[in-house]
Amino acid sequence: MINHWCYSIMAALSLLEIKLKFVWNLYKLFWSVI
């Protein structure tokens, strides 16, 4: 059961990291256009 929780947390963190990188790239792109 604990392993399942750890896996869920790790998956959520990696998804969050991917979203943050995506947002950061959009942010940089936005400022390079201006």
PQR file of N, CA, C, O and H, with PARSE charges and radii, in Angstrom:
ATOM      1  N   MET A   1       0.835  -1.201   0.000 -0.4000 1.5000
ATOM      2  CA  MET A   1       0.000   0.000   0.000 -0.0000 2.0000
ATOM      3  C   MET A   1       0.872   1.253   0.000  0.5500 1.7000
ATOM      4  O   MET A   1       0.601   2.209  -0.727 -0.5500 1.4000
ATOM      5  N   ILE A   2       1.918   1.238   0.821 -0.4000 1.5000
ATOM      6  CA  ILE A   2       2.817   2.392   0.893 -0.0000 2.0000
ATOM      7  C   ILE A   2       3.507   2.618  -0.453  0.5500 1.7000
ATOM      8  O   ILE A   2       3.667   3.756  -0.895 -0.5500 1.4000
ATOM      9  H   ILE A   2       2.138   0.461   1.411  0.4000 1.0000
ATOM     10  N   ASN A   3       3.910   1.526  -1.096 -0.4000 1.5000
ATOM     11  CA  ASN A   3       4.566   1.656  -2.395 -0.0000 2.0000
ATOM     12  C   ASN A   3       3.637   2.313  -3.412  0.5500 1.7000
ATOM     13  O   ASN A   3       4.071   3.119  -4.235 -0.5500 1.4000
ATOM     14  H   ASN A   3       3.779   0.602  -0.737  0.4000 1.0000
ATOM     15  N   HIS A   4       2.356   1.960  -3.344 -0.4000 1.5000
ATOM     16  CA  HIS A   4       1.378   2.546  -4.260 -0.0000 2.0000
ATOM     17  C   HIS A   4       1.290   4.055  -4.038  0.5500 1.7000
ATOM     18  O   HIS A   4       1.223   4.824  -4.997 -0.5500 1.4000
ATOM     19  H   HIS A   4       2.003   1.305  -2.675  0.4000 1.0000
ATOM     20  N   TRP A   5       1.290   4.472  -2.786 -0.4000 1.5000
ATOM     21  CA  TRP A   5       1.239   5.906  -2.469 -0.0000 2.0000
ATOM     22  C   TRP A   5       2.487   6.615  -2.978  0.5500 1.7000
ATOM     23  O   TRP A   5       2.399   7.698  -3.557 -0.5500 1.4000
ATOM     24  H   TRP A   5       1.345   3.847  -2.007  0.4000 1.0000
ATOM     25  N   CYS A   6       3.638   6.009  -2.763 -0.4000 1.5000
ATOM     26  CA  CYS A   6       4.902   6.613  -3.227 -0.0000 2.0000
ATOM     27  C   CYS A   6       4.877   6.781  -4.741  0.5500 1.7000
ATOM     28  O   CYS A   6       5.289   7.814  -5.268 -0.5500 1.4000
ATOM     29  H   CYS A   6       3.710   5.130  -2.292  0.4000 1.0000
ATOM     30  N   TYR A   7       4.390   5.758  -5.433 -0.4000 1.5000
ATOM     31  CA  TYR A   7       4.336   5.814  -6.887 -0.0000 2.0000
ATOM     32  C   TYR A   7       3.399   6.925  -7.347  0.5500 1.7000
ATOM     33  O   TYR A   7       3.707   7.657  -8.288 -0.5500 1.4000
ATOM     34  H   TYR A   7       4.055   4.918  -5.005  0.4000 1.0000
ATOM     35  N   SER A   8       2.251   7.046  -6.677 -0.4000 1.5000
ATOM     36  CA  SER A   8       1.283   8.088  -7.031 -0.0000 2.0000
ATOM     37  C   SER A   8       1.876   9.476  -6.827  0.5500 1.7000
ATOM     38  O   SER A   8       1.699  10.364  -7.661 -0.5500 1.4000
ATOM     39  H   SER A   8       2.000   6.451  -5.913  0.4000 1.0000
ATOM     40  N   ILE A   9       2.579   9.655  -5.717 -0.4000 1.5000
ATOM     41  CA  ILE A   9       3.197  10.951  -5.417 -0.0000 2.0000
ATOM     42  C   ILE A   9       4.276  11.282  -6.444  0.5500 1.7000
ATOM     43  O   ILE A   9       4.357  12.412  -6.925 -0.5500 1.4000
ATOM     44  H   ILE A   9       2.723   8.934  -5.040  0.4000 1.0000
ATOM     45  N   MET A  10       5.099  10.298  -6.776 -0.4000 1.5000
ATOM     46  CA  MET A  10       6.163  10.524  -7.757 -0.0000 2.0000
ATOM     47  C   MET A  10       5.573  10.879  -9.126  0.5500 1.7000
ATOM     48  O   MET A  10       6.077  11.766  -9.815 -0.5500 1.4000
ATOM     49  H   MET A  10       5.034   9.380  -6.386  0.4000 1.0000
ATOM     50  N   ALA A  11       4.510  10.183  -9.509 -0.4000 1.5000
ATOM     51  CA  ALA A  11       3.861  10.454 -10.792 -0.0000 2.0000
ATOM     52  C   ALA A  11       3.283  11.869 -10.811  0.5500 1.7000
ATOM     53  O   ALA A  11       3.409  12.586 -11.804 -0.5500 1.4000
ATOM     54  H   ALA A  11       4.101   9.463  -8.949  0.4000 1.0000
ATOM     55  N   ALA A  12       2.651  12.261  -9.712 -0.4000 1.5000
ATOM     56  CA  ALA A  12       2.072  13.599  -9.629 -0.0000 2.0000
ATOM     57  C   ALA A  12       3.163  14.664  -9.703  0.5500 1.7000
ATOM     58  O   ALA A  12       2.991  15.684 -10.371 -0.5500 1.4000
ATOM     59  H   ALA A  12       2.548  11.679  -8.906  0.4000 1.0000
ATOM     60  N   LEU A  13       4.281  14.434  -9.022 -0.4000 1.5000
ATOM     61  CA  LEU A  13       5.383  15.397  -9.037 -0.0000 2.0000
ATOM     62  C   LEU A  13       5.986  15.532 -10.426  0.5500 1.7000
ATOM     63  O   LEU A  13       6.297  16.641 -10.862 -0.5500 1.4000
ATOM     64  H   LEU A  13       4.421  13.606  -8.479  0.4000 1.0000
ATOM     65  N   SER A  14       6.154  14.415 -11.124 -0.4000 1.5000
ATOM     66  CA  SER A  14       6.736  14.485 -12.465 -0.0000 2.0000
ATOM     67  C   SER A  14       5.787  15.201 -13.427  0.5500 1.7000
ATOM     68  O   SER A  14       6.233  15.946 -14.299 -0.5500 1.4000
ATOM     69  H   SER A  14       5.901  13.514 -10.770  0.4000 1.0000
ATOM     70  N   LEU A  15       4.481  14.978 -13.270 -0.4000 1.5000
ATOM     71  CA  LEU A  15       3.511  15.690 -14.107 -0.0000 2.0000
ATOM     72  C   LEU A  15       3.561  17.176 -13.823  0.5500 1.7000
ATOM     73  O   LEU A  15       3.501  17.996 -14.739 -0.5500 1.4000
ATOM     74  H   LEU A  15       4.118  14.372 -12.562  0.4000 1.0000
ATOM     75  N   LEU A  16       3.671  17.522 -12.549 -0.4000 1.5000
ATOM     76  CA  LEU A  16       3.738  18.924 -12.157 -0.0000 2.0000
ATOM     77  C   LEU A  16       4.988  19.571 -12.738  0.5500 1.7000
ATOM     78  O   LEU A  16       4.945  20.710 -13.204 -0.5500 1.4000
ATOM     79  H   LEU A  16       3.720  16.856 -11.805  0.4000 1.0000
ATOM     80  N   GLU A  17       6.102  18.844 -12.710 -0.4000 1.5000
ATOM     81  CA  GLU A  17       7.358  19.366 -13.247 -0.0000 2.0000
ATOM     82  C   GLU A  17       7.230  19.632 -14.746  0.5500 1.7000
ATOM     83  O   GLU A  17       7.698  20.656 -15.244 -0.5500 1.4000
ATOM     84  H   GLU A  17       6.137  17.919 -12.331  0.4000 1.0000
ATOM     85  N   ILE A  18       6.593  18.704 -15.460 -0.4000 1.5000
ATOM     86  CA  ILE A  18       6.395  18.878 -16.899 -0.0000 2.0000
ATOM     87  C   ILE A  18       5.533  20.110 -17.175  0.5500 1.7000
ATOM     88  O   ILE A  18       5.826  20.888 -18.083 -0.5500 1.4000
ATOM     89  H   ILE A  18       6.213  17.873 -15.055  0.4000 1.0000
ATOM     90  N   LYS A  19       4.468  20.283 -16.385 -0.4000 1.5000
ATOM     91  CA  LYS A  19       3.602  21.455 -16.561 -0.0000 2.0000
ATOM     92  C   LYS A  19       4.356  22.742 -16.273  0.5500 1.7000
ATOM     93  O   LYS A  19       4.200  23.730 -16.990 -0.5500 1.4000
ATOM     94  H   LYS A  19       4.230  19.651 -15.648  0.4000 1.0000
ATOM     95  N   LEU A  20       5.172  22.733 -15.227 -0.4000 1.5000
ATOM     96  CA  LEU A  20       5.937  23.932 -14.882 -0.0000 2.0000
ATOM     97  C   LEU A  20       6.923  24.294 -15.986  0.5500 1.7000
ATOM     98  O   LEU A  20       7.081  25.469 -16.319 -0.5500 1.4000
ATOM     99  H   LEU A  20       5.299  21.930 -14.644  0.4000 1.0000
ATOM    100  N   LYS A  21       7.588  23.287 -16.555 -0.4000 1.5000
ATOM    101  CA  LYS A  21       8.533  23.545 -17.647 -0.0000 2.0000
ATOM    102  C   LYS A  21       7.799  24.116 -18.856  0.5500 1.7000
ATOM    103  O   LYS A  21       8.294  25.027 -19.520 -0.5500 1.4000
ATOM    104  H   LYS A  21       7.459  22.333 -16.285  0.4000 1.0000
ATOM    105  N   PHE A  22       6.620  23.576 -19.136 -0.4000 1.5000
ATOM    106  CA  PHE A  22       5.817  24.049 -20.260 -0.0000 2.0000
ATOM    107  C   PHE A  22       5.419  25.511 -20.062  0.5500 1.7000
ATOM    108  O   PHE A  22       5.545  26.326 -20.975 -0.5500 1.4000
ATOM    109  H   PHE A  22       6.218  22.836 -18.597  0.4000 1.0000
ATOM    110  N   VAL A  23       4.938  25.832 -18.861 -0.4000 1.5000
ATOM    111  CA  VAL A  23       4.542  27.208 -18.544 -0.0000 2.0000
ATOM    112  C   VAL A  23       5.745  28.145 -18.616  0.5500 1.7000
ATOM    113  O   VAL A  23       5.638  29.260 -19.126 -0.5500 1.4000
ATOM    114  H   VAL A  23       4.836  25.169 -18.119  0.4000 1.0000
ATOM    115  N   TRP A  24       6.893  27.689 -18.103 -0.4000 1.5000
ATOM    116  CA  TRP A  24       8.108  28.504 -18.124 -0.0000 2.0000
ATOM    117  C   TRP A  24       8.542  28.792 -19.558  0.5500 1.7000
ATOM    118  O   TRP A  24       8.949  29.911 -19.870 -0.5500 1.4000
ATOM    119  H   TRP A  24       6.980  26.783 -17.688  0.4000 1.0000
ATOM    120  N   ASN A  25       8.456  27.784 -20.435 -0.4000 1.5000
ATOM    121  CA  ASN A  25       8.810  27.991 -21.842 -0.0000 2.0000
ATOM    122  C   ASN A  25       7.860  28.975 -22.517  0.5500 1.7000
ATOM    123  O   ASN A  25       8.290  29.813 -23.310 -0.5500 1.4000
ATOM    124  H   ASN A  25       8.125  26.875 -20.182  0.4000 1.0000
ATOM    125  N   LEU A  26       6.569  28.875 -22.204 -0.4000 1.5000
ATOM    126  CA  LEU A  26       5.602  29.833 -22.754 -0.0000 2.0000
ATOM    127  C   LEU A  26       5.911  31.239 -22.270  0.5500 1.7000
ATOM    128  O   LEU A  26       5.825  32.203 -23.031 -0.5500 1.4000
ATOM    129  H   LEU A  26       6.220  28.195 -21.559  0.4000 1.0000
ATOM    130  N   TYR A  27       6.270  31.346 -21.002 -0.4000 1.5000
ATOM    131  CA  TYR A  27       6.597  32.641 -20.401 -0.0000 2.0000
ATOM    132  C   TYR A  27       7.806  33.273 -21.088  0.5500 1.7000
ATOM    133  O   TYR A  27       7.793  34.461 -21.412 -0.5500 1.4000
ATOM    134  H   TYR A  27       6.339  30.563 -20.384  0.4000 1.0000
ATOM    135  N   LYS A  28       8.855  32.468 -21.310 -0.4000 1.5000
ATOM    136  CA  LYS A  28      10.054  32.980 -21.992 -0.0000 2.0000
ATOM    137  C   LYS A  28       9.724  33.384 -23.428  0.5500 1.7000
ATOM    138  O   LYS A  28      10.197  34.410 -23.917 -0.5500 1.4000
ATOM    139  H   LYS A  28       8.865  31.503 -21.047  0.4000 1.0000
ATOM    140  N   LEU A  29       8.911  32.569 -24.097 -0.4000 1.5000
ATOM    141  CA  LEU A  29       8.513  32.865 -25.470 -0.0000 2.0000
ATOM    142  C   LEU A  29       7.737  34.178 -25.523  0.5500 1.7000
ATOM    143  O   LEU A  29       7.954  35.002 -26.411 -0.5500 1.4000
ATOM    144  H   LEU A  29       8.527  31.736 -23.700  0.4000 1.0000
ATOM    145  N   PHE A  30       6.840  34.362 -24.574 -0.4000 1.5000
ATOM    146  CA  PHE A  30       6.039  35.585 -24.486 -0.0000 2.0000
ATOM    147  C   PHE A  30       6.934  36.810 -24.360  0.5500 1.7000
ATOM    148  O   PHE A  30       6.713  37.815 -25.036 -0.5500 1.4000
ATOM    149  H   PHE A  30       6.664  33.692 -23.852  0.4000 1.0000
ATOM    150  N   TRP A  31       7.946  36.732 -23.495 -0.4000 1.5000
ATOM    151  CA  TRP A  31       8.834  37.878 -23.301 -0.0000 2.0000
ATOM    152  C   TRP A  31       9.791  38.093 -24.476  0.5500 1.7000
ATOM    153  O   TRP A  31      10.207  39.222 -24.735 -0.5500 1.4000
ATOM    154  H   TRP A  31       8.125  35.916 -22.946  0.4000 1.0000
ATOM    155  N   SER A  32      10.140  37.026 -25.181 -0.4000 1.5000
ATOM    156  CA  SER A  32      11.033  37.200 -26.335 -0.0000 2.0000
ATOM    157  C   SER A  32      10.286  37.869 -27.496  0.5500 1.7000
ATOM    158  O   SER A  32      10.895  38.551 -28.319 -0.5500 1.4000
ATOM    159  H   SER A  32       9.802  36.109 -24.970  0.4000 1.0000
ATOM    160  N   VAL A  33       8.974  37.672 -27.556 -0.4000 1.5000
ATOM    161  CA  VAL A  33       8.166  38.307 -28.600 -0.0000 2.0000
ATOM    162  C   VAL A  33       8.067  39.809 -28.339  0.5500 1.7000
ATOM    163  O   VAL A  33       8.133  40.608 -29.273 -0.5500 1.4000
ATOM    164  H   VAL A  33       8.479  37.117 -26.887  0.4000 1.0000
ATOM    165  N   ILE A  34       7.911  40.185 -27.099 -0.4000 1.5000
ATOM    166  CA  ILE A  34       7.848  41.609 -26.718 -0.0000 2.0000
ATOM    167  C   ILE A  34       9.234  42.210 -26.748  0.5500 1.7000
ATOM    168  O   ILE A  34       9.399  43.396 -26.461 -0.5500 1.4000
ATOM    169  H   ILE A  34       7.857  39.536 -26.340  0.4000 1.0000
TER
END
